[in-house]
Coordinates of C-alpha atoms in Angstrom, one line a residue:
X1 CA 0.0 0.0 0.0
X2 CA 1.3 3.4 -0.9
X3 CA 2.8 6.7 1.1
X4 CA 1.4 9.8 -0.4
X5 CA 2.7 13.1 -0.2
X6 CA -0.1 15.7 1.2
X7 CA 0.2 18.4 -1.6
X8 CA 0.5 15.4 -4.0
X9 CA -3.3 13.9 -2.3
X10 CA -5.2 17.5 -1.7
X11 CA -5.3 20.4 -4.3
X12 CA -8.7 21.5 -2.5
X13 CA -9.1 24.8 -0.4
X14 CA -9.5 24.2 3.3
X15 CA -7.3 20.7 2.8
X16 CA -4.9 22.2 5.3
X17 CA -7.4 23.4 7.8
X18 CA -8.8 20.2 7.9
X19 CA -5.4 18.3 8.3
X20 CA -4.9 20.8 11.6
X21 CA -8.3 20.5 12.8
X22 CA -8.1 16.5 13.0
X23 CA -4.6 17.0 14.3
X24 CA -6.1 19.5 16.8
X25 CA -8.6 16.9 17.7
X26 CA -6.6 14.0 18.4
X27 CA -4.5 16.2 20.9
X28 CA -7.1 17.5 22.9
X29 CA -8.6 14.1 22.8
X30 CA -6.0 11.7 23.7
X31 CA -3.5 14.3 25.5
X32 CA -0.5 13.3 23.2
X33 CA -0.3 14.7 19.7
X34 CA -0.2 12.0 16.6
X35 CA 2.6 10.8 15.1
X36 CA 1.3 9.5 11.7
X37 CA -1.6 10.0 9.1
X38 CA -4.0 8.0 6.8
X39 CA -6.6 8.2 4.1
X40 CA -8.6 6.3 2.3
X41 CA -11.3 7.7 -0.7
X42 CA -15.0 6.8 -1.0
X43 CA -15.6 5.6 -4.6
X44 CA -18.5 5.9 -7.4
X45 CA -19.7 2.8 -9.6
X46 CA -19.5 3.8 -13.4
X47 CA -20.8 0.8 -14.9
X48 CA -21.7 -2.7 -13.2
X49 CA -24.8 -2.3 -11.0
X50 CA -25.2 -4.9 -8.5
X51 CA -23.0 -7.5 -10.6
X52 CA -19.8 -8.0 -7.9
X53 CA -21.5 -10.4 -5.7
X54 CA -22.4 -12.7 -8.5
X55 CA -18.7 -12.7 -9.4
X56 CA -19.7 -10.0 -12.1
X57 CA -17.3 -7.2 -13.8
X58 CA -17.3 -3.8 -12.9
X59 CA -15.9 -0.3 -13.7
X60 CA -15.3 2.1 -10.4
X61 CA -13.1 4.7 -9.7
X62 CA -12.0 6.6 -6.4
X63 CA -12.8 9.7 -5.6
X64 CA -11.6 13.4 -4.4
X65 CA -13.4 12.7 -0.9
X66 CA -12.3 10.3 1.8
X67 CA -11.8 9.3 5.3
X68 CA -8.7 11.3 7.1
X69 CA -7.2 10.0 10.0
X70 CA -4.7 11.2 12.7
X71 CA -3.0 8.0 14.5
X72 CA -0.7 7.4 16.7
X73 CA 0.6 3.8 17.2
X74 CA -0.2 1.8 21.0
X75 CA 1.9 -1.0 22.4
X76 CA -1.1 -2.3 24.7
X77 CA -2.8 -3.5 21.5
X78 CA -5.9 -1.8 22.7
X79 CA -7.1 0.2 19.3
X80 CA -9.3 3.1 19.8
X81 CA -10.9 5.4 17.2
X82 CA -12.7 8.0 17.4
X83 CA -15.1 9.3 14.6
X84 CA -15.9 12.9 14.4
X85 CA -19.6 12.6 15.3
X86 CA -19.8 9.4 16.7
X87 CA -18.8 7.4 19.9
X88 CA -15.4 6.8 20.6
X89 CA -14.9 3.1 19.7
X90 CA -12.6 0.4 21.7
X91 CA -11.5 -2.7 20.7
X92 CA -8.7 -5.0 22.4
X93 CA -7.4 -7.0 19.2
X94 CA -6.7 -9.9 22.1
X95 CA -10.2 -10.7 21.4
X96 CA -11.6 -11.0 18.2
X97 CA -14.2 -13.2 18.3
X98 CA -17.8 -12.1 16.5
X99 CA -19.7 -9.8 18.8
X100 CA -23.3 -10.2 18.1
X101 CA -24.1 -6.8 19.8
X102 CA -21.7 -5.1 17.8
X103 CA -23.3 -5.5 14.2
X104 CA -23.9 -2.8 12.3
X105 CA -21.3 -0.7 14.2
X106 CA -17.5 0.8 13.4
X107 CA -16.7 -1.2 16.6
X108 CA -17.5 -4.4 14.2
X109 CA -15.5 -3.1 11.2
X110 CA -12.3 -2.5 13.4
X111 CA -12.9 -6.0 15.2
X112 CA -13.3 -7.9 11.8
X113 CA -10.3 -6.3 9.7
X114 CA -8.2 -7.3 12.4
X115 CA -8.7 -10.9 12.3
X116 CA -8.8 -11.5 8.7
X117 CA -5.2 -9.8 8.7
X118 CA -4.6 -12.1 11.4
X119 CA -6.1 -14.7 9.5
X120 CA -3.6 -14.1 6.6
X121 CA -0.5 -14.1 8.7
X122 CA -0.2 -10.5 9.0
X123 CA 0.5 -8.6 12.0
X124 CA -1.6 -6.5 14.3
X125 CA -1.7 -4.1 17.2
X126 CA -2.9 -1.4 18.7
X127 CA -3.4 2.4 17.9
X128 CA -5.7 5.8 19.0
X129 CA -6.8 7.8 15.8
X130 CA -9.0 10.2 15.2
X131 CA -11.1 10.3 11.6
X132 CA -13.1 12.9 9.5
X133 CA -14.8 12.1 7.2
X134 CA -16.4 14.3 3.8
X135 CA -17.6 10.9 2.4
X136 CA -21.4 11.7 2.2
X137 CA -23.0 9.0 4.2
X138 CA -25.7 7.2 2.7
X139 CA -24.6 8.8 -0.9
X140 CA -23.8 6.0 -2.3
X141 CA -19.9 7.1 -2.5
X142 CA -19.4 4.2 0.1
X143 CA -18.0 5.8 3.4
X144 CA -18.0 2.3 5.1
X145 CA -16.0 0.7 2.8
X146 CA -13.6 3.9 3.0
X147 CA -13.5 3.1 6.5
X148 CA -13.0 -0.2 6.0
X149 CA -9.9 0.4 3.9
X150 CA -8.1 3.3 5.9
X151 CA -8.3 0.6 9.0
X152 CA -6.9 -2.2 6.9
X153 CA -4.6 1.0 5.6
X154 CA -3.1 2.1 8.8
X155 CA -2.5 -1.4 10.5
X156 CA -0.8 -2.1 6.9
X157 CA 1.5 0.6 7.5
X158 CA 2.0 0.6 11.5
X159 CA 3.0 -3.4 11.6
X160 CA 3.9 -4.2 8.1
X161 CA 5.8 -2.1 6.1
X162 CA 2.5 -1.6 3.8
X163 CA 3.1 -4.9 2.5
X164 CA -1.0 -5.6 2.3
X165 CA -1.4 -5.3 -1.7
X166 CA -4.4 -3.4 -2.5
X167 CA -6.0 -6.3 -3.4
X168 CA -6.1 -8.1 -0.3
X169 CA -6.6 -4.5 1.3
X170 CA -10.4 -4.9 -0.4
X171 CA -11.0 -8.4 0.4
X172 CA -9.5 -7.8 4.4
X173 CA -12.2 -4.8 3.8
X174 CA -15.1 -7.1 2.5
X175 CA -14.4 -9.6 5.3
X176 CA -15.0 -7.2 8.3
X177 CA -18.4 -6.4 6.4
X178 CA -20.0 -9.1 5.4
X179 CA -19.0 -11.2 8.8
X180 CA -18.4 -8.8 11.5
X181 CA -20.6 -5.9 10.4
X182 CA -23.7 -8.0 8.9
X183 CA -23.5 -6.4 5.4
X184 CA -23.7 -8.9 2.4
X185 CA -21.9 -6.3 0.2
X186 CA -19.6 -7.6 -3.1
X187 CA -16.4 -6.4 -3.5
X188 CA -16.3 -3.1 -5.7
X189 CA -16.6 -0.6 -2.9
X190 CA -13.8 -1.8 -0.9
X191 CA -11.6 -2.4 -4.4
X192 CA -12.3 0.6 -5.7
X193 CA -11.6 2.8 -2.6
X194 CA -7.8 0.5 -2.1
X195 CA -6.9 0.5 -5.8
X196 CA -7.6 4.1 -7.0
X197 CA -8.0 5.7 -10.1
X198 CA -10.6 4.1 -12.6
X199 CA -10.5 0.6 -12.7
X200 CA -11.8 -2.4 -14.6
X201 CA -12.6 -5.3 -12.1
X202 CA -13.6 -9.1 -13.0
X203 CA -14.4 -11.0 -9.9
X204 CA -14.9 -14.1 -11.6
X205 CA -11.7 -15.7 -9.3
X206 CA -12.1 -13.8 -6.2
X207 CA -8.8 -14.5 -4.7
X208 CA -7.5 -13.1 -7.5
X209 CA -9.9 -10.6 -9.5
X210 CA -8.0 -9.1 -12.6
X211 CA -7.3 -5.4 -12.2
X212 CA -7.3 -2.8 -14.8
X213 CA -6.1 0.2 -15.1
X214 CA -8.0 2.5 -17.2
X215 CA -8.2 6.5 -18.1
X216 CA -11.1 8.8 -18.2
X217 CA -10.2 12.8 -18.0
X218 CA -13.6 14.1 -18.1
X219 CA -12.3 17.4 -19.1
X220 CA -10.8 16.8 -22.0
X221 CA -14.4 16.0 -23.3
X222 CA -15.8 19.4 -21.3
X223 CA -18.2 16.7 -18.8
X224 CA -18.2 16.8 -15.1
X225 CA -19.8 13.4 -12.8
X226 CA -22.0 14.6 -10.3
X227 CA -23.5 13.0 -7.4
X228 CA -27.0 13.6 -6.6
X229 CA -28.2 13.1 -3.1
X230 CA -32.5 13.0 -3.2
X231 CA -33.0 12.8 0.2
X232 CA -34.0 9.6 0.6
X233 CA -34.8 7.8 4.1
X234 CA -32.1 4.5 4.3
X235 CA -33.8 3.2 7.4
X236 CA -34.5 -0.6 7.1
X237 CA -32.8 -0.5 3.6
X238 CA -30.3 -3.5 4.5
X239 CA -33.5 -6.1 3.7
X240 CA -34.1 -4.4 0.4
X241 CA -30.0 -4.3 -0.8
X242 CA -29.8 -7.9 0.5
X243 CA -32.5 -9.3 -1.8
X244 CA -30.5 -8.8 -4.9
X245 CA -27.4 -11.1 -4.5
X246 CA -29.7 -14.1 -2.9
X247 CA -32.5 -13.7 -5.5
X248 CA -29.5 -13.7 -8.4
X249 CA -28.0 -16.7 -6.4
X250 CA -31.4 -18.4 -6.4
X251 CA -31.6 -18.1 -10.0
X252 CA -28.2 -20.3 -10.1
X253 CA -28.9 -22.3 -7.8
X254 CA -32.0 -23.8 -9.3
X255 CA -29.6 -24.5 -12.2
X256 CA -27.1 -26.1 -10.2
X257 CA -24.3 -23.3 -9.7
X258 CA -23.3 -20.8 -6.8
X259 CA -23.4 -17.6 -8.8
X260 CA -24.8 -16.3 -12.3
X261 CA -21.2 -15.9 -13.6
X262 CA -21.0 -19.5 -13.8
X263 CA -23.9 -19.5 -15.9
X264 CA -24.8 -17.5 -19.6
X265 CA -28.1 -15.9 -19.9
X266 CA -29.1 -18.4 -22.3
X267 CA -29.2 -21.1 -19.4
X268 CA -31.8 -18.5 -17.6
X269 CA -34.0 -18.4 -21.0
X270 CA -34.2 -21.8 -21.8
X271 CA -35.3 -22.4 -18.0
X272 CA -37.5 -19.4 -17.8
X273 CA -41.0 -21.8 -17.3
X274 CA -39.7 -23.1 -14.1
X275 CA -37.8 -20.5 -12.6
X276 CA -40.7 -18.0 -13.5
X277 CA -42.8 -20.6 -11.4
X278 CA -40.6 -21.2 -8.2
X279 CA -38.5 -18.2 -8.0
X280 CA -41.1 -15.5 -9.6
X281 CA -40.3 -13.1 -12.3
X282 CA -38.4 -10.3 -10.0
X283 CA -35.4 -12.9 -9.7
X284 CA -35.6 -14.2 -13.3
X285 CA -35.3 -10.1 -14.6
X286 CA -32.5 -9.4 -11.9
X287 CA -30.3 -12.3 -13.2
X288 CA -30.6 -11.5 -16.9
X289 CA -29.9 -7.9 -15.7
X290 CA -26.6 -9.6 -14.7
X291 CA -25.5 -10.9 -18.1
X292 CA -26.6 -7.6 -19.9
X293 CA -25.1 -5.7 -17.4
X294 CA -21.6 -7.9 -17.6
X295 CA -21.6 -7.1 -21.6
X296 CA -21.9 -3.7 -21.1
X297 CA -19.1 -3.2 -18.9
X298 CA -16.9 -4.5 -21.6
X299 CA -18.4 -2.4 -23.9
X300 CA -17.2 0.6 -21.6
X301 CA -13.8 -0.3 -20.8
X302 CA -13.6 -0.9 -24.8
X303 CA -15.0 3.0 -25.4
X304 CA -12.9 4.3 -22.7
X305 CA -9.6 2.7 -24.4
X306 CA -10.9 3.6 -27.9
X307 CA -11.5 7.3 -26.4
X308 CA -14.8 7.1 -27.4
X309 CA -16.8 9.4 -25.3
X310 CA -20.3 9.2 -26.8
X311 CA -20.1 5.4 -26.6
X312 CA -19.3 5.7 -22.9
X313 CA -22.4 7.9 -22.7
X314 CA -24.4 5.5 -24.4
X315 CA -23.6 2.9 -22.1
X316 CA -24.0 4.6 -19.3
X317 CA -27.7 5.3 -19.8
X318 CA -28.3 1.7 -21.0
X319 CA -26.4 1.1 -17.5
X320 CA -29.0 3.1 -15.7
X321 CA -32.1 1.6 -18.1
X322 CA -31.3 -1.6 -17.2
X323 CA -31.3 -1.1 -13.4
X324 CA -34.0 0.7 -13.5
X325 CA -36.5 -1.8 -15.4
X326 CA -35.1 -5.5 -14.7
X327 CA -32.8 -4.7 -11.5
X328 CA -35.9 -2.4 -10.1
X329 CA -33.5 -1.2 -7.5
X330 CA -34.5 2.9 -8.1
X331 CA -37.0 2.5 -5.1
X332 CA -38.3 0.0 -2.3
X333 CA -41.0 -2.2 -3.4
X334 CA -41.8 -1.8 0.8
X335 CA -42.2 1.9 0.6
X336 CA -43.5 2.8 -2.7
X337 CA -44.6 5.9 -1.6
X338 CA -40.7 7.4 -1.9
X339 CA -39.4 7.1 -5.2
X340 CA -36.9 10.5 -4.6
X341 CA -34.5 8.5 -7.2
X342 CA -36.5 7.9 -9.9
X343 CA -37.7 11.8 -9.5
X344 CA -33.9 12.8 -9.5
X345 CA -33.6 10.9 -12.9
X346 CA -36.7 12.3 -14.5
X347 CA -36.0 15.6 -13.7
X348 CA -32.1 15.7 -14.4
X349 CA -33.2 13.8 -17.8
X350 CA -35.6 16.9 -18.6
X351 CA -32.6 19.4 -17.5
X352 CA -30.4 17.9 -19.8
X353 CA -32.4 17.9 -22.8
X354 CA -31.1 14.6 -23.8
X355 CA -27.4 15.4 -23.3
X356 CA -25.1 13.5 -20.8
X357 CA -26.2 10.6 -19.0
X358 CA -27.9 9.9 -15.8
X359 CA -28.3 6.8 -13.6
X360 CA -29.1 5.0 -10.1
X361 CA -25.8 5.1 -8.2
X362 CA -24.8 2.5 -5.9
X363 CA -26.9 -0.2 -4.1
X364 CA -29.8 1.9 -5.1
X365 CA -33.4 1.9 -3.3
X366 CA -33.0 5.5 -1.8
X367 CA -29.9 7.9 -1.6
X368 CA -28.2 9.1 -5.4
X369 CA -28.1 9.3 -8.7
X370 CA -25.2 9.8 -11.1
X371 CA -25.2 12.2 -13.8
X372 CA -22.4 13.1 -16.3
X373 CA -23.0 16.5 -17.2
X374 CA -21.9 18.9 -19.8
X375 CA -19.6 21.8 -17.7
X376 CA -21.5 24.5 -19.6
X377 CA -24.5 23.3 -18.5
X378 CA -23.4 22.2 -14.7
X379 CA -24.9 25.2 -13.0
X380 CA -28.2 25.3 -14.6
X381 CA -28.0 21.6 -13.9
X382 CA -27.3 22.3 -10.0
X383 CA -29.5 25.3 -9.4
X384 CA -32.4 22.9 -11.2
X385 CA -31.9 20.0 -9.2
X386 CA -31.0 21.5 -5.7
X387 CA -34.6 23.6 -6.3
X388 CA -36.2 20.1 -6.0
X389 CA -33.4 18.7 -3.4
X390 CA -32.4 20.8 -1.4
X391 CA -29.0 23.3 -1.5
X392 CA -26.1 21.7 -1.0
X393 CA -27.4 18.5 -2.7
X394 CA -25.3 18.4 -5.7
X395 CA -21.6 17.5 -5.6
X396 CA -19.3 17.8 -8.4
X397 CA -16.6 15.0 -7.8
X398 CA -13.3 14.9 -9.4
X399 CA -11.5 11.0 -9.6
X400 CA -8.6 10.2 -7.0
X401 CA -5.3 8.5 -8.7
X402 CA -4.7 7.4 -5.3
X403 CA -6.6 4.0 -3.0
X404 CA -5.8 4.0 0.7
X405 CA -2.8 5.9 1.4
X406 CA -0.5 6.9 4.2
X407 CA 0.0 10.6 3.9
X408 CA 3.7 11.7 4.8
X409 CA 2.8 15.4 5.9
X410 CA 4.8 18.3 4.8

């Protein structure tokens, strides 16, 4: 994992104001000031919508806001963190068995990174940070994983030398969340936040998922990617997210695999009688979303290598099409009532005037859309969409060459 210098990381006004503050903040929290410092970036899906936990292919790519932490290492191997707005966590890494009570908590995330590096041989220990985050939570752009990352990040650094590779950085990452923390969550979050940049991912082998590297200056075509928060209410969301991955496993199960990339869509349509019958027709859509979805992610890595900008739009908005129709994750069939996503996609469709792209970002359900946006047209896009929104509910992101980082201060 890498060292980063900090006018290399942040180009952003207040960058430096916020390095002192969480410096400040450690200090006059733990009496001692800190001695090293961390980051790890949230990250936003381009093209592969629910398609990593079926051992699909995605594009994702890190971006300009993260998780910042002030540390200082402990020889007790007692770690505690503190997260600005939220409880002060404490967890002794001599025990780190599953803690039913601690689900759905940063306590579990810290518990369940540690033994998986544990697990893998690695060493552990203890440390006091203090974190700040800008990663909107519940905006799709993944703040747990980011979490996730700068944990597995700065016990990397502290006790190894940085000798987790990104890769296993994600999968450490997607351990702690899936056991500890009770999320069934693929692996594109926490690979895209380690990794950096924009990247092609295939999970078909996931000990070893094949990597890309690829290139996308939005500039140089005049577009900016904005994230669009509408507003909407995650509470008892989890139910909703979780019913994708085990109704696309049902669907290859019933065939007599594990996952849908063992399958080819074919196998679904010649079957579609009795899966139609058993599973119902929500299932049977979401899995052929997973084959259509896998061949368009080829299709972008191919436009973006080919520099082939209206092609990348075009499958970007077949991206969003397809989730929107066969995934049906733009709202929760349990609250129909609050469909704030497909509002922000029919209203940044009619600001656009058929220009750009726009599409449901992330899991889905509630929370953001994605919208690529012409840079002549960004304010009239903003001022239109925070009328409905709200102010402040329109972020302009820029992509982060860098994953989970220590950051060598200046």
């Amino acid at each position: 994992m890498s060292k980063t210098s900090f006018d290399q990381l942040y180009q952003s006004e207040g960058a430096k104001s916020r390095f002192e503050h969480v410096a400040s903040e450690f200090e006059a929290l733990y009496k001692y000031p800190a001695t090293r410092f961390f980051s790890a970036p949230g990250r936003t899906e381009i093209c592969g919508n629910h398609t990593d936990h079926n051992r699909g292919r995605v594009v994702a790519a890190a971006v300009n806001l993260d998780v910042f932490a002030a540390v200082k290492p402990q020889t007790d191997g007692v770690i505690t963190v503190k997260s600005e707005g939220f409880p002060l966590d404490t967890v002794d890494t001599r025990n780190l068995d599953v803690h039913e009570s601690e689900k759905n908590t940063s306590a579990s995330l810290i518990r369940g990174v540690c033994m998986d590096l544990k697990n893998r041989g690695y060493k552990i220990g203890g440390f006091t940070a203090y974190t700040h985050s800008n990663v909107l939570k519940g905006s799709g752009l993944s703040s747990s994983a980011a979490f996730e990352v700068l944990l597995v990040t700065i016990l990397s650094h502290l006790y190894n030398d940085g000798s987790v590779s990104d890769i296993e950085a994600a999968q450490i990452a997607q351990y702690a969340e899936n056991v500890y923390f009770g999320k069934p969550s693929g692996l594109m979050d926490q690979m895209a936040s380690s990794v950096g940049g924009v990247v092609g991912i295939d999970f078909e082998d996931l000990e070893n998922p094949v990597v890309k590297a690829l290139s996308l200056d939005l500039g140089k075509y005049g577009y900016s990617v904005c994230i669009v928060d509408t507003k909407g209410n995650h509470a008892h969301m989890t139910p909703e997210y979780a019913a994708v991955p085990a109704e696309m496993k049902a669907v290859a199960g019933m065939l007599g695999k594990e996952v849908l990339r063992e399958l080819t869509s074919d196998d679904v349509i010649n079957n579609l009688p009795k899966l139609r019958e058993i599973l119902g027709d929500r299932a049977v859509l979401r899995a052929l979303h997973f084959f259509d979805e896998n061949c368009r992610v080829d299709q972008l890595v191919k436009a973006l290598e080919d520099g082939d900008f209206d092609k990348f739009l075009e499958v970007i908005k077949a991206s969003g099409n397809s989730s929107y129709k066969y995934l049906q994750n733009v709202y929760a069939s349990s609250v129909p009532t609050e469909q704030g996503v497909s509002l922000g996609l029919y209203m940044s469709e009619k600001l656009l005037s058929g220009k750009g792209a726009t599409r449901v970002h992330g899991g889905g359900f509630a929370g953001t859309i994605q919208a690529f946006v012409p840079d002549e047209m960004l304010d009239s896009y903003k001022a239109g969409m925070e009328k409905i929104f709200g102010e402040g509910s329109v972020y302009a992101l820029k992509i982060r060459p860098v994953g989970g980082t220590e950051v060598l201060a200046q």
